[in-house]
XYZ file of C-alpha atoms in Angstrom:
432
model
C 42.282 41.794 95.586
C 43.965 44.129 98.355
C 47.181 44.041 99.964
C 45.755 42.606 103.232
C 44.031 40.171 101.530
C 47.220 39.217 99.361
C 49.754 39.182 102.326
C 47.149 37.329 104.233
C 47.220 34.444 101.643
C 50.996 34.073 101.715
C 50.741 32.951 105.419
C 49.135 29.440 104.558
C 52.523 27.722 105.485
C 53.124 24.766 107.614
C 56.657 24.172 108.963
C 58.087 26.373 111.756
C 57.910 29.926 112.292
C 59.655 33.228 110.791
C 62.956 33.819 112.410
C 62.995 37.142 114.074
C 66.643 37.345 114.719
C 69.177 39.188 112.155
C 71.777 37.207 110.340
C 75.067 37.670 112.026
C 77.368 40.426 110.101
C 80.387 38.745 108.088
C 83.932 39.394 109.986
C 87.101 39.542 108.245
C 89.628 37.226 109.680
C 92.497 35.053 108.593
C 94.828 35.640 105.693
C 94.529 34.621 101.876
C 96.921 34.437 99.365
C 95.612 35.579 96.022
C 96.079 34.290 92.761
C 98.134 35.619 89.989
C 95.286 35.296 87.578
C 92.878 37.381 90.077
C 95.814 40.056 90.393
C 95.722 40.097 86.537
C 91.696 40.677 86.582
C 91.858 43.622 89.156
C 90.122 46.378 86.872
C 92.897 49.219 87.152
C 96.338 48.039 85.990
C 99.275 48.776 88.470
C 96.813 47.868 91.362
C 98.969 46.568 94.376
C 97.376 44.029 96.654
C 98.267 44.772 100.197
C 95.915 42.165 102.205
C 93.416 39.408 101.492
C 91.026 37.966 104.294
C 88.580 35.583 104.644
C 85.220 37.231 104.759
C 81.802 35.846 105.231
C 80.753 32.093 104.332
C 80.006 30.350 101.311
C 78.633 26.663 101.092
C 80.414 25.751 97.981
C 83.706 27.536 98.023
C 85.474 30.551 99.718
C 84.708 34.564 100.175
C 87.360 36.980 100.643
C 88.067 40.871 100.840
C 90.962 42.046 99.246
C 92.412 45.391 100.582
C 94.528 46.734 97.746
C 96.263 50.331 96.603
C 95.519 52.133 93.494
C 98.571 53.362 91.288
C 97.261 57.108 92.792
C 97.796 55.686 96.483
C 94.183 55.659 96.831
C 92.868 52.583 99.038
C 90.109 50.292 97.503
C 88.624 47.047 98.536
C 87.696 44.316 96.242
C 85.056 41.051 96.833
C 86.644 37.532 95.674
C 84.621 34.488 95.623
C 86.385 31.316 95.051
C 85.178 27.688 94.091
C 87.059 24.703 93.366
C 84.379 22.567 91.939
C 85.839 22.091 88.611
C 83.652 22.635 85.620
C 80.914 23.007 88.079
C 82.451 26.063 89.530
C 83.501 27.421 86.328
C 79.370 27.018 85.477
C 78.757 29.030 88.745
C 81.307 31.493 88.582
C 80.493 32.582 85.009
C 76.616 32.490 85.664
C 76.841 34.647 88.536
C 79.311 37.341 86.473
C 76.558 37.285 83.414
C 73.877 37.835 86.326
C 75.579 40.526 87.921
C 76.228 42.151 84.650
C 72.569 42.201 83.531
C 71.099 43.569 86.816
C 74.000 46.173 87.098
C 73.099 47.624 83.703
C 69.386 47.988 84.864
C 69.888 49.006 88.458
C 73.553 50.185 89.164
C 74.136 50.005 93.239
C 71.479 47.207 93.506
C 74.266 44.611 93.139
C 78.071 44.764 93.361
C 79.555 45.923 90.217
C 81.170 42.730 88.541
C 84.820 42.921 87.383
C 85.796 39.427 86.094
C 85.291 35.861 86.469
C 88.157 33.227 85.505
C 90.523 30.485 86.208
C 93.064 30.077 88.930
C 96.657 29.710 87.421
C 97.762 26.300 87.400
C 100.734 26.484 89.990
C 101.417 24.698 93.475
C 99.383 25.172 96.179
C 100.940 28.104 98.322
C 98.099 28.540 101.018
C 98.197 25.210 102.890
C 94.923 26.588 104.731
C 92.876 27.177 101.838
C 90.153 24.432 101.916
C 88.909 25.248 98.696
C 91.435 23.289 96.685
C 91.097 19.890 98.726
C 89.548 17.919 95.703
C 92.435 19.005 93.432
C 89.897 19.976 90.818
C 90.207 23.130 88.724
C 89.498 26.739 90.529
C 87.407 29.376 89.269
C 87.054 32.820 90.673
C 84.392 35.763 90.776
C 85.889 39.093 91.240
C 83.386 42.097 92.133
C 83.149 45.531 93.902
C 83.348 45.126 97.762
C 80.206 45.955 99.664
C 79.947 46.513 103.287
C 77.415 44.382 104.835
C 75.187 45.587 107.008
C 72.074 44.327 108.467
C 70.674 41.203 106.948
C 68.351 40.673 105.391
C 67.667 44.003 103.994
C 65.079 46.125 105.040
C 61.666 45.191 103.864
C 60.579 48.775 102.608
C 63.765 49.383 100.828
C 64.300 46.063 99.441
C 60.663 45.861 98.328
C 60.704 49.079 96.454
C 64.556 48.228 94.796
C 63.498 44.851 93.746
C 60.332 45.944 92.222
C 62.135 48.769 90.253
C 64.299 46.313 88.646
C 61.712 43.873 87.693
C 59.855 46.804 86.120
C 62.828 48.810 84.249
C 64.463 45.644 82.926
C 63.799 44.928 79.166
C 64.455 41.470 77.590
C 66.841 41.536 74.878
C 64.793 39.312 72.400
C 61.506 40.486 74.287
C 61.101 36.687 75.423
C 61.583 34.953 78.654
C 64.873 33.169 79.381
C 68.538 33.805 79.515
C 71.688 33.837 77.309
C 73.516 31.593 79.544
C 72.596 28.722 82.193
C 72.856 30.359 85.279
C 73.210 28.428 88.771
C 71.093 27.966 91.577
C 73.677 26.595 94.129
C 75.144 23.829 92.045
C 71.979 23.501 90.156
C 72.742 24.681 86.241
C 69.182 25.973 85.755
C 67.213 25.253 82.369
C 66.744 28.631 81.637
C 68.998 29.261 78.952
C 66.658 29.227 75.889
C 64.175 32.272 74.693
C 60.619 31.379 74.936
C 57.361 33.225 73.848
C 55.681 31.341 76.572
C 56.437 31.622 80.339
C 54.672 28.454 80.791
C 56.868 26.539 78.574
C 60.268 28.144 80.103
C 58.974 27.495 83.644
C 57.871 23.761 82.421
C 61.605 23.302 81.361
C 63.194 24.872 84.486
C 60.884 22.904 87.238
C 60.922 19.467 84.826
C 64.965 19.676 85.238
C 64.756 20.300 88.930
C 62.395 17.455 89.241
C 64.578 15.333 87.363
C 67.779 16.116 89.465
C 65.767 15.429 92.752
C 64.529 12.074 91.754
C 67.382 10.198 93.495
C 66.638 11.888 96.853
C 62.944 12.214 96.444
C 62.122 8.747 95.440
C 58.843 7.014 96.214
C 55.915 6.071 93.755
C 53.555 8.914 95.180
C 56.311 11.374 94.579
C 56.345 10.301 90.694
C 52.652 10.779 90.600
C 52.194 14.457 92.022
C 55.505 15.462 89.904
C 53.806 14.023 86.753
C 50.463 15.715 87.407
C 51.992 19.220 88.356
C 53.973 19.547 85.382
C 51.190 18.288 83.113
C 47.986 19.663 84.736
C 49.348 22.167 87.217
C 51.493 24.485 85.354
C 49.556 24.998 82.380
C 46.637 25.609 84.495
C 48.385 28.523 86.655
C 50.592 30.197 83.893
C 48.902 29.785 80.540
C 46.444 32.318 81.880
C 48.917 34.746 82.350
C 49.452 35.389 78.753
C 45.647 34.671 77.651
C 42.445 36.615 76.868
C 44.749 39.521 75.849
C 46.813 39.479 78.995
C 50.408 40.535 78.429
C 53.116 39.204 80.605
C 56.340 41.171 80.833
C 59.686 39.557 80.987
C 61.195 40.956 84.313
C 65.058 40.314 85.059
C 64.499 38.275 88.230
C 67.247 37.898 90.939
C 66.794 34.035 91.009
C 67.561 33.069 94.620
C 66.373 35.639 96.601
C 66.304 34.775 100.133
C 67.607 36.353 103.385
C 71.330 35.412 103.368
C 71.544 36.990 99.634
C 70.048 40.361 100.703
C 71.396 43.112 102.905
C 71.708 46.780 103.666
C 74.961 48.655 102.707
C 76.708 49.855 105.794
C 77.934 53.019 103.975
C 74.959 54.220 101.611
C 72.231 52.876 103.878
C 70.584 51.364 100.491
C 69.249 47.791 100.068
C 71.133 45.756 97.728
C 71.471 41.733 97.004
C 74.081 39.380 95.768
C 74.722 35.643 94.866
C 72.394 35.905 91.719
C 71.287 33.652 89.299
C 69.193 35.664 86.942
C 67.275 35.081 83.846
C 63.925 36.880 82.367
C 60.904 35.517 83.946
C 57.881 36.346 85.528
C 58.397 38.885 88.293
C 56.550 36.742 90.961
C 59.146 34.204 90.807
C 61.291 35.848 92.961
C 58.864 36.221 95.641
C 58.335 32.135 95.565
C 61.199 32.008 97.687
C 59.660 34.258 100.426
C 56.943 31.385 101.154
C 59.339 29.232 102.957
C 58.694 30.182 107.103
C 62.492 29.304 107.147
C 63.072 32.512 105.598
C 63.130 35.906 107.388
C 61.768 37.177 104.075
C 58.363 35.480 104.699
C 57.811 38.034 107.365
C 54.523 39.751 105.906
C 56.221 43.085 105.435
C 58.465 41.997 102.581
C 55.602 41.126 100.363
C 53.586 43.674 101.273
C 56.158 46.318 100.450
C 56.827 44.655 97.204
C 53.250 44.511 96.189
C 52.774 48.305 96.797
C 55.311 48.904 93.776
C 54.300 45.981 91.483
C 50.517 45.228 91.318
C 49.730 41.445 90.936
C 49.407 39.596 87.686
C 46.169 38.871 86.560
C 44.126 36.553 87.069
C 44.666 37.878 90.660
C 42.754 35.196 92.297
C 45.585 32.585 91.131
C 48.171 34.407 93.105
C 48.739 32.442 96.080
C 48.795 29.093 94.011
C 51.329 30.790 91.490
C 53.299 31.483 94.880
C 53.296 27.905 95.910
C 53.991 26.610 92.375
C 57.333 29.013 92.342
C 58.447 27.808 95.765
C 58.804 24.369 94.287
C 62.206 24.828 92.511
C 63.578 26.332 95.871
C 62.524 23.858 98.219
C 63.402 21.123 95.891
C 67.154 22.892 95.397
C 66.994 23.033 99.181
C 66.357 19.017 99.577
C 68.824 18.429 97.192
C 72.083 20.245 98.586
C 71.355 21.619 101.983
C 72.519 19.034 104.675
C 69.579 17.985 107.320
C 67.137 19.580 105.185
C 63.364 19.187 106.221
C 62.060 20.266 103.123
C 61.347 16.741 101.656
C 57.959 16.436 102.987
C 56.984 19.908 102.300
C 57.804 19.124 98.539
C 55.421 16.364 97.977
C 52.798 18.092 100.195
C 53.008 21.279 98.326
C 52.803 19.125 95.018
C 49.747 17.182 96.495
C 47.852 20.425 97.420
C 48.343 21.995 94.113
C 46.972 18.787 92.397
C 44.074 18.641 94.678
C 43.228 22.117 93.622
C 43.662 21.952 90.340
C 43.190 18.454 89.072
C 41.532 16.640 91.998
C 40.162 13.776 89.950
C 43.611 12.900 87.971
C 45.183 12.801 91.714
C 42.594 10.340 92.835
C 42.666 8.249 89.675
C 46.486 7.897 89.415
C 46.663 7.252 93.330
C 44.232 4.531 93.142
C 45.946 2.801 90.231
C 49.090 2.853 92.308
C 47.810 1.477 95.343
C 46.267 -1.345 93.425
C 49.718 -2.369 91.830
C 51.390 -1.652 94.896
C 48.972 -3.957 96.598
C 49.680 -6.694 94.070
C 53.060 -6.652 93.333
C 54.526 -4.639 96.037
C 52.634 -4.882 99.177
C 55.746 -3.591 101.271
C 55.585 -0.353 99.408
C 52.038 0.170 99.273
C 50.200 3.112 100.755
C 48.993 1.175 103.712
C 48.260 2.618 107.324
C 48.331 6.149 106.111
C 51.733 5.841 105.163
C 54.040 6.769 102.418
C 57.378 5.434 102.327
C 60.172 6.182 99.718
C 63.247 4.005 99.028
C 65.152 5.492 101.893
C 62.315 4.970 104.391
C 60.817 8.482 104.604
C 57.509 8.162 106.163
C 54.396 10.546 106.055
C 52.404 9.553 109.126
C 48.620 9.414 109.374
C 48.223 6.653 111.483
C 51.379 4.184 111.210
C 52.866 4.659 115.073
C 52.088 1.198 115.881
C 53.733 -0.210 112.927
C 57.113 2.056 113.868
C 56.752 0.976 117.383
C 56.992 -2.734 116.295
C 59.997 -2.278 113.890
C 61.690 -0.649 116.710
C 61.015 -3.309 119.177
C 62.050 -5.989 116.559
C 65.637 -3.807 116.071
C 66.206 -3.903 119.550
C 65.794 -7.742 119.922
C 68.129 -8.093 117.040
C 70.415 -5.760 118.585
C 70.222 -8.059 121.773
C 70.618 -11.235 119.858
C 73.870 -9.908 118.240
C 75.246 -8.907 121.354
C 74.962 -12.377 122.894
C 76.418 -14.114 120.075
C 79.441 -11.624 120.309
C 79.912 -12.437 123.913
C 79.786 -16.285 123.025
C 82.310 -15.496 120.309
C 84.327 -13.752 122.767
C 84.399 -16.694 125.385
C 85.379 -19.057 122.587
C 88.312 -16.984 121.365
C 89.475 -16.796 125.234
C 89.382 -20.603 125.339
């Protein structure tokens, strides 16, 4: 498969278009009080903290820039992430520290150097503006090298080269797929903390765990069907051939969540670097699964094109696009679970359905037919009628149900008018 054919295949995406603007640069603002345990964790004893500023944004906590002075008088900056989510925060900070440590050992400079992670000292809150402690849960921190963030996302030529280099030069300590710690994608503790000879086995665990977490959000019968078939039929069909017929798949250290906001150009060195990592040893192509989504600037074809110049497609090459779609599922499901206003709910269903139609169409048809029969017999309101798929929260995938929706809206308007008339009658009675 040529690079042109390969990069063309990633464009088979549906919702929205790739943003062309750059991400606004993070700015230092406001003051932040550094906890005593953070000061104790500074790598050089006797370092004096001069100032600490809020720096950038974090969905789950606070990120800051520490301005300090070494005992020699030299000025130095540190990056501090603070997460007040109790045990979840501990898991997130420790997991990111272990991930940074693993990547830094392979590719120094590609990630900020990690220094420490730990727990805040249990003292009265001194920073009244600190919103990270609003839940009164235990607070944890990650301390790392400070890097001046320039352009975001990183340049495609330099990012592709450095990511491929990390994938190629990394060596699994066991020769297997997995990791020694369950790192976190957002607040999801990933099911990758085991060592497996088979990438198919590890990814099945990983995806299955994410699907289970998503069931309260993605709850409708058709979703259960495509989830089941994706795990039982699609995953083995696409991933077992990577290690069949004499093929050998190298476990590569992956970033784990490589999207626009986790990549940048270093303002001082001009080199591409990454952060907010949730690593494990897996198939190198897993990192490019998150590049498929058009909501990401990394879906620009320049990124996958430059990456593939340095790391050839795994055999069987003809399965590349389907594997890329499969790998995108964990990221889109995570987005659905935790990102407010996420639009990925129908995308996840459609992508799984597409994979099932490609690799187990007869099973899909049979399961959907059985579901339709059961629904029409026992739960007619939940049936796949009029081309609609409805979950428990009213999500609809429309193919011809607009008239029904209009009727529902008219009924709601009539009910509201009746309620208003009743309220007016009550008001009259009270006045009397």
